[in-house]
Short mmCIF file of C-alpha atoms in Angstrom, two decimals:
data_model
loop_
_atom_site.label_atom_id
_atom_site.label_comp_id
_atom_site.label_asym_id
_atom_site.label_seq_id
_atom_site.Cartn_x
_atom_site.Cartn_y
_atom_site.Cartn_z
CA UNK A 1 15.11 -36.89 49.36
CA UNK A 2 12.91 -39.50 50.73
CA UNK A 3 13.48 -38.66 54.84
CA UNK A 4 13.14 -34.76 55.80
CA UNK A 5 13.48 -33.36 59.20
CA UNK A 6 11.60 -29.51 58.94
CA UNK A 7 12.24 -27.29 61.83
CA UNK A 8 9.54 -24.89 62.56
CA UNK A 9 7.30 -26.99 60.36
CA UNK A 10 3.79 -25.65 62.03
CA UNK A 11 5.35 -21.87 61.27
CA UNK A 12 4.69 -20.19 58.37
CA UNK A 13 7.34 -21.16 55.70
CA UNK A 14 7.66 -24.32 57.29
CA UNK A 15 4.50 -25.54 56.68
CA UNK A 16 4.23 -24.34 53.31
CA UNK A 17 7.20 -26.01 52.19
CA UNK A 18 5.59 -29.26 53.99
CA UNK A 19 3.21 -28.63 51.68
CA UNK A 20 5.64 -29.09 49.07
CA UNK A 21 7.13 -31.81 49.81
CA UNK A 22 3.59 -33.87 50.15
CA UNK A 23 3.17 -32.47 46.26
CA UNK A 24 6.50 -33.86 45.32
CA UNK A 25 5.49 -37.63 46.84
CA UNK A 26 7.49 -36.88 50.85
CA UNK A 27 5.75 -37.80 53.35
CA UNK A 28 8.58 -39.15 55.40
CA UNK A 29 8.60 -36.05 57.26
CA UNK A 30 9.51 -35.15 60.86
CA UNK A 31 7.79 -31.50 62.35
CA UNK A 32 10.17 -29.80 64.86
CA UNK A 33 7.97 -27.28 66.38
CA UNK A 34 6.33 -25.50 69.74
CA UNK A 35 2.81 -25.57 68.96
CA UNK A 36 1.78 -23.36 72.01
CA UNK A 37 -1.71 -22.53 72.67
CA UNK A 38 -2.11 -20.62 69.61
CA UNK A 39 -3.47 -21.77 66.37
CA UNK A 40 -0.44 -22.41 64.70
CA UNK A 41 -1.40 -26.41 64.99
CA UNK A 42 -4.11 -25.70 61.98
CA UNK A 43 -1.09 -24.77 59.34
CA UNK A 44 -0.94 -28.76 59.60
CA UNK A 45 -4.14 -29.81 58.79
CA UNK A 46 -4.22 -31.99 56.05
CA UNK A 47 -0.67 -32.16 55.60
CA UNK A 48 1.03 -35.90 55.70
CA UNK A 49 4.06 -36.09 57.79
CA UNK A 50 5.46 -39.23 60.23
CA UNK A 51 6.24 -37.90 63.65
CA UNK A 52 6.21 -34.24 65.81
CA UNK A 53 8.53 -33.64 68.34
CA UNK A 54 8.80 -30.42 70.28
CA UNK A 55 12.07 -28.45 69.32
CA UNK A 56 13.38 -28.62 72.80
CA UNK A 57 13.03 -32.65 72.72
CA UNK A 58 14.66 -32.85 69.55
CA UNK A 59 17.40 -30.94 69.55
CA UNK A 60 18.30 -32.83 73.22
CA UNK A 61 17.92 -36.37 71.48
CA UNK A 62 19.92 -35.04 68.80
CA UNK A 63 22.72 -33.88 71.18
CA UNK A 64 22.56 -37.67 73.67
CA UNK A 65 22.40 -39.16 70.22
CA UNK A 66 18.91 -40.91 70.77
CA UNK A 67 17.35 -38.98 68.01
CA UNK A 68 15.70 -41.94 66.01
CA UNK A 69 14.81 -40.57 62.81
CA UNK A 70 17.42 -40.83 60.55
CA UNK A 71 17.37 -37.89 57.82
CA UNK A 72 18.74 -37.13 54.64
CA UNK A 73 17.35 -33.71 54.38
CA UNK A 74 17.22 -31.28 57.42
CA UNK A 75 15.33 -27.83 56.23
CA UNK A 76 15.85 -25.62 59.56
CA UNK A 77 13.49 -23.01 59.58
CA UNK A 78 12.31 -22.87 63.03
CA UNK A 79 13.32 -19.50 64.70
CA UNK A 80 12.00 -16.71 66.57
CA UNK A 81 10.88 -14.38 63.66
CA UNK A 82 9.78 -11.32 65.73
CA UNK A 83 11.90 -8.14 64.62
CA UNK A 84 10.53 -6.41 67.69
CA UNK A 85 11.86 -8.87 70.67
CA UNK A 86 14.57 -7.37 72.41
CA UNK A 87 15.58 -10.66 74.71
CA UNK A 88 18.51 -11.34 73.48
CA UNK A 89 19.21 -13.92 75.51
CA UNK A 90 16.76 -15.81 73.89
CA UNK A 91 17.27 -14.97 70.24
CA UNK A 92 21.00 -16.01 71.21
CA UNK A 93 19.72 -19.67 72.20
CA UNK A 94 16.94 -20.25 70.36
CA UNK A 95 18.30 -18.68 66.66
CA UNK A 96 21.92 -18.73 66.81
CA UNK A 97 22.98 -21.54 68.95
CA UNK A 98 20.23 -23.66 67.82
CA UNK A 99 20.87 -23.04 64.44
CA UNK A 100 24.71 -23.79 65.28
CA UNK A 101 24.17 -27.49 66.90
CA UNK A 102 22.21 -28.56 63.97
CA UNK A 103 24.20 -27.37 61.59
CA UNK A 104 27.62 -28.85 62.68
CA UNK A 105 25.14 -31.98 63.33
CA UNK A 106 24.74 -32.08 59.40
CA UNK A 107 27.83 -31.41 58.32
CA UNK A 108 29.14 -33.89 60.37
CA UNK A 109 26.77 -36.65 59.44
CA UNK A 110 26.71 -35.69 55.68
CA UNK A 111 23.41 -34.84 55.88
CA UNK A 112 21.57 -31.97 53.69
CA UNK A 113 20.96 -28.81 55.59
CA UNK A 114 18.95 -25.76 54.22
CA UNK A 115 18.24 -23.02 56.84
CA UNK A 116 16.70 -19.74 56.82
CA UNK A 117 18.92 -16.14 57.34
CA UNK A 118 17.07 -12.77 56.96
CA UNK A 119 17.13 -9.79 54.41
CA UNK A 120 17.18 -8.30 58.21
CA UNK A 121 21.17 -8.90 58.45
CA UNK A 122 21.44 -6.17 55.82
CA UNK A 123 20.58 -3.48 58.45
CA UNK A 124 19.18 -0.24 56.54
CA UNK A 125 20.57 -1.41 53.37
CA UNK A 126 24.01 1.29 53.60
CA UNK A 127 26.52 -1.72 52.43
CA UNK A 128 23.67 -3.08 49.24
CA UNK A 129 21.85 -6.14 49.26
CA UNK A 130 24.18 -8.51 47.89
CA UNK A 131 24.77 -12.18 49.12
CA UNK A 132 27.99 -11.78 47.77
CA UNK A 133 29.18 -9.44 49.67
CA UNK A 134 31.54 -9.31 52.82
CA UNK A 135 28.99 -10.40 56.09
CA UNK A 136 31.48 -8.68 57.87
CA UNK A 137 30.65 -5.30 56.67
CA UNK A 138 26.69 -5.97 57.59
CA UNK A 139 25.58 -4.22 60.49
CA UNK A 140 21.47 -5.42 61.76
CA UNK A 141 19.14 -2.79 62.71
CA UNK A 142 17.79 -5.16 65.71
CA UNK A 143 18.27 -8.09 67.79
CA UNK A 144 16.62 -10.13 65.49
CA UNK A 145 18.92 -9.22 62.44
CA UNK A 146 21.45 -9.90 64.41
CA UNK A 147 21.15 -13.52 65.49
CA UNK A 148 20.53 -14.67 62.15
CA UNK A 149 23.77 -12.67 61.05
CA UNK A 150 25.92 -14.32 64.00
CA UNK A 151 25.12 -17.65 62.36
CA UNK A 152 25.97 -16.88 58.75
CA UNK A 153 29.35 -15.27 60.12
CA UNK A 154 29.78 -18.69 62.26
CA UNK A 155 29.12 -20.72 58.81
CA UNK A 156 31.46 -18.55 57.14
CA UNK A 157 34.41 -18.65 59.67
CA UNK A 158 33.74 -22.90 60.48
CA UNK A 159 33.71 -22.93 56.57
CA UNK A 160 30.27 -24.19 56.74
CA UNK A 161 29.05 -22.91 53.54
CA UNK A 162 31.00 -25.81 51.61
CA UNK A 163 28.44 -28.69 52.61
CA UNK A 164 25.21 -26.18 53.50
CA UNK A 165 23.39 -23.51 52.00
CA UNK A 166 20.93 -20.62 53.52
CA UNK A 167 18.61 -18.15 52.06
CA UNK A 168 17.93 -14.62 53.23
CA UNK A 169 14.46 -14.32 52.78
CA UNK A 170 13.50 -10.79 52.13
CA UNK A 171 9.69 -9.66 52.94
CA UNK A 172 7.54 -13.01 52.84
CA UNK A 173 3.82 -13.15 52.66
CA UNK A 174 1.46 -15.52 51.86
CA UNK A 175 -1.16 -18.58 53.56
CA UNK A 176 -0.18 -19.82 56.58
CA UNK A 177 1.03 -16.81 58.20
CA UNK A 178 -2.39 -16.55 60.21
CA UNK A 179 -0.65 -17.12 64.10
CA UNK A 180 2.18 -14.52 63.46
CA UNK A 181 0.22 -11.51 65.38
CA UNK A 182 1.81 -8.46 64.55
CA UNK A 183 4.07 -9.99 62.73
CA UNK A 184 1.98 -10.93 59.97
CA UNK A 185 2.29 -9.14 56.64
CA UNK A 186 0.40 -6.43 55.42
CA UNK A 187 -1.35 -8.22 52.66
CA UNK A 188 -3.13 -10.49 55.77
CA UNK A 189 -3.69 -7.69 58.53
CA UNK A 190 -4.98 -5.08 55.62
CA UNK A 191 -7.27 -7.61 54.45
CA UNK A 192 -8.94 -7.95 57.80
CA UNK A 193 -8.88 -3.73 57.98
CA UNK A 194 -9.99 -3.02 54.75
CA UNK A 195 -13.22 -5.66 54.90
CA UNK A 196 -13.95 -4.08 59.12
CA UNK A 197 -13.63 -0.65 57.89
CA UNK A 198 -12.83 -0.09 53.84
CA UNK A 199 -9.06 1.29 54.80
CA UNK A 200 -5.27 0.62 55.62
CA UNK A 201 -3.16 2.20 57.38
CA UNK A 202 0.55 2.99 56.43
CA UNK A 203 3.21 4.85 57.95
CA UNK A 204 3.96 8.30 57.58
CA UNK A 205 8.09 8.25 56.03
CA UNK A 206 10.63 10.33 58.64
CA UNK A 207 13.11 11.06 56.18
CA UNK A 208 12.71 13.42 53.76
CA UNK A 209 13.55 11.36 50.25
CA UNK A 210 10.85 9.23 50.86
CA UNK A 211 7.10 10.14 50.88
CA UNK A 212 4.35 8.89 52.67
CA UNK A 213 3.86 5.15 51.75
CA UNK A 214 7.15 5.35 49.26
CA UNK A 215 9.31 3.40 51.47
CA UNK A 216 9.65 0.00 49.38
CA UNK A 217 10.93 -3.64 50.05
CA UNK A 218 11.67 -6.65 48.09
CA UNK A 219 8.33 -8.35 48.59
CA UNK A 220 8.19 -12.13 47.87
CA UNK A 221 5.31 -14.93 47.91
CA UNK A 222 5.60 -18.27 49.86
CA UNK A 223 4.74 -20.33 47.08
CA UNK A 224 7.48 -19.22 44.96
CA UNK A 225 10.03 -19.29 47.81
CA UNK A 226 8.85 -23.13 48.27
CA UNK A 227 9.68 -23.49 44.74
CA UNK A 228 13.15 -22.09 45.40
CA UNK A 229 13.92 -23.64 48.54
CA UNK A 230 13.05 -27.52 46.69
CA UNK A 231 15.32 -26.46 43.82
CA UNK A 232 18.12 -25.84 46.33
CA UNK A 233 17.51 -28.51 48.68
CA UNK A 234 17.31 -31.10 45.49
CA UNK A 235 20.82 -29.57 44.14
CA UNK A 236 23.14 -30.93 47.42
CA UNK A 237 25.69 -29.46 45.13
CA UNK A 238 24.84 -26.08 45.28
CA UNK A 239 26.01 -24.30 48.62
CA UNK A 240 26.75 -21.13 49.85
CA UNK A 241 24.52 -18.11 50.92
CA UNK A 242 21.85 -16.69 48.77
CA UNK A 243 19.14 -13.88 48.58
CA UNK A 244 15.72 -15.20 48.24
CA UNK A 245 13.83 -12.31 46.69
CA UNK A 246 11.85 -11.38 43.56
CA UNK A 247 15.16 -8.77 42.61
CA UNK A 248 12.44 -6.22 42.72
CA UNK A 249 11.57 -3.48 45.40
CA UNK A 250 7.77 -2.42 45.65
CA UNK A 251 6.32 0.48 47.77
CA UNK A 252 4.11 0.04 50.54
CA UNK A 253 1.71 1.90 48.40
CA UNK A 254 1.91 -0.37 45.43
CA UNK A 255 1.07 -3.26 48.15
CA UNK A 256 -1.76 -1.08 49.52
CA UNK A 257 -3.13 -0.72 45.96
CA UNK A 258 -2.61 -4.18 44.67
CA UNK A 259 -4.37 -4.80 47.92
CA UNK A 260 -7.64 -3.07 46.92
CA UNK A 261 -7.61 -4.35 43.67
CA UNK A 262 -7.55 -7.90 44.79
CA UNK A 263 -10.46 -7.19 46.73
CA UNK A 264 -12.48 -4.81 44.07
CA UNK A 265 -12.56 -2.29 46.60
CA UNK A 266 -11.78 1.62 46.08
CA UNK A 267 -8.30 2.78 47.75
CA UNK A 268 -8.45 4.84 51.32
CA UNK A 269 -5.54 4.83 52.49
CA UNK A 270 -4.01 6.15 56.50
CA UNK A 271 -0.64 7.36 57.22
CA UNK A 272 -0.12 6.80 60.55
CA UNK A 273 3.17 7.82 63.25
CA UNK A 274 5.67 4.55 63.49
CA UNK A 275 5.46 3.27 67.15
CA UNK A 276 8.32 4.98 69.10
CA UNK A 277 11.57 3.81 69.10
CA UNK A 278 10.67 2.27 65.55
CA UNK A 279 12.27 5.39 63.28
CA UNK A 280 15.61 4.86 63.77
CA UNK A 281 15.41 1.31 63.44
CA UNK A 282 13.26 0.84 60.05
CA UNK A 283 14.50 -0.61 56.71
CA UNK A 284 13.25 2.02 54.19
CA UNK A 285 14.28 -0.06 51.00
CA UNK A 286 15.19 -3.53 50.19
CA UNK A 287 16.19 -4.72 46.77
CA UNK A 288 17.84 -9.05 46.84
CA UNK A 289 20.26 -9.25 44.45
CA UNK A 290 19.56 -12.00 42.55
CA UNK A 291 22.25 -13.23 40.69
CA UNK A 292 23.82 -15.87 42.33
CA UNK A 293 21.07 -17.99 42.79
CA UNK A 294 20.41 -17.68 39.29
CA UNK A 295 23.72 -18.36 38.56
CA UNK A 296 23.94 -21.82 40.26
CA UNK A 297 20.97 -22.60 37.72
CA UNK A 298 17.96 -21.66 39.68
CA UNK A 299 15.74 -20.05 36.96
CA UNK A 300 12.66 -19.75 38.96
CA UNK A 301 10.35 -17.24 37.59
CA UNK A 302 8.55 -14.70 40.67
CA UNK A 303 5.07 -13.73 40.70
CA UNK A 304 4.88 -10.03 40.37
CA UNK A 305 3.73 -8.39 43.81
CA UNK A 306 -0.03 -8.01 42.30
CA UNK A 307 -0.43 -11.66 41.01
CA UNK A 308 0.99 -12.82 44.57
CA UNK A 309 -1.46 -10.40 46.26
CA UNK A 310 -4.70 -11.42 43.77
CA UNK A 311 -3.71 -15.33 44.51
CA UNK A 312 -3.54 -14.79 48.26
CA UNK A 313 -6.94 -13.09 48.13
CA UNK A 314 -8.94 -15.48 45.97
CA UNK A 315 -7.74 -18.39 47.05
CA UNK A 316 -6.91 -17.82 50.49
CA UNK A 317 -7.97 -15.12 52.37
CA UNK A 318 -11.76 -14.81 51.10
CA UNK A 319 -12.03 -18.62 51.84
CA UNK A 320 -13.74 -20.26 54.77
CA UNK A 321 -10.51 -22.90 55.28
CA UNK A 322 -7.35 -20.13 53.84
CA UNK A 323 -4.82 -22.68 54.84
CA UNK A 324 -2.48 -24.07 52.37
#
């Protein structure tokens, strides 16, 4: 890989895996992006990459063919991550058909393409959690879900998944995740609650197998998905659709916990009401199945959820500059 194109390269994956590629000597680098008038500009800071363009002038210089930089990598992670919009009009443009020009770009021009799905297509988990199984049967819990899952039907039915590959990233956390608002992960927005007031709030469970707290996900750290995503992006054999997750699901509470520890505090913990409307469409476990990734020869080894949590902390979140 010696030119990469990174959609969404200011977000919070993107960035990170910038950061990557700077460790692995890439520096060649074009950053899709709409930089706004938030802070998401800082996830760049001392990051070495050749050009920016905003995502709305790239993808039309891709389309009239005046697009200049000439990849051999494309790593498409630039999407509208919210799982509370409910324009779907937008998520339809910006996530599916975006994602859908680029793609058939790559393909078409040989060209490497990684892009990010969602452990969000999985809905409330009813059909399992394996990237093996048949997309048709998935059925998202919002709009969000559901744009990424349009696209990984597309790839399936253009037979797509012969000359690209995409990752359903289950629940992220990690540096660089700073501009996301509400959004953010736990780990980041209980940090900032537990050093204002020595607490975190959680939400109270509706149904009645799961406690207060008990509801668990497959929580995963940034650095390691990097790590996974340069593995896959480095194989241009290995294709197809694959579950980026630690294969392990964690309760809120054990987050809440590992939380405290990391910051050598004692454990108060809330349990609050979900917003409305949120009940009937929250993900009460997620679990990636694993296997096939490992299978194609990734043997990447996952930071347990407290390691992840102690290295954000430390390294990150107690520091004056936590950008990675």
């Amino acid at each position: 890989m010696k030119k990469v194109i990174v959609t969404g390269g200011a977000g919070f994956i993107g960035s990170a895996f910038v950061k990557k590629l700077n460790c692995e000597g890439i520096d060649d680098i074009l950053i899709v992006d709409a930089l706004g008038k938030n802070d998401k500009w800082k996830n760049l800071l001392g990051h070495r990459f050749a050009d920016y363009l905003h995502k709305d002038v790239f993808i039309d210089r891709l389309i009239s063919g005046r697009l200049e930089f000439e990849p051999s990598a494309v790593v498409h992670m630039g999407a509208c991550s919210s799982t509370t919009v409910r324009d779907v009009e937008y998520l339809m443009e910006n996530n599916y058909r975006y994602t859908k020009t680029l793609a058939h770009w790559c393909a078409a021009c040989g060209i490497r393409f990684l892009y990010a799905s969602s452990a969000a297509t999985y809905g409330n988990g009813e059909n399992g959690f394996s990237d093996e199984c048949d997309l048709r049967s998935l059925r998202p819990l919002n709009p969000y879900g559901y744009s990424k899952h349009l696209f990984d039907l597309l790839a399936e039915r253009d037979g797509l998944f012969e000359k690209i590959a995409g990752l359903k990233f289950f629940n992220v956390f990690g540096p660089n995740e700073y501009h996301k608002g509400d959004m953010a992960s736990l780990v980041f927005k209980g940090f900032r609650r537990i050093s204002e007031t020595g607490r975190i709030g959680l939400f109270k469970s509706y149904r009645q197998e799961y406690s207060d707290g008990e509801q668990a996900r497959d929580f995963v750290y940034v650095k390691d998905c990097t790590e996974a995503m340069w593995w896959l992006l480095s194989h241009e054999k290995v294709n197809g659709l694959f579950n980026l997750g630690t294969g392990v699901a964690r309760t809120w509470n054990d987050l809440a916990m590992a939380l405290f520890s990391a910051m050598d505090r004692s454990p108060k913990i809330d349990y609050v009401d979900m917003p409305g409307g949120l009940p009937d469409r929250y993900q009460y476990f997620s679990r990636a199945e694993t296997g096939k990734l490992a299978k194609a020869g990734c043997a990447l080894k996952f930071r347990s959820l407290e390691e992840a949590v102690k290295d954000y902390v430390a390294i990150h979140l107690t520091k004056e500059n936590p950008h990675y």
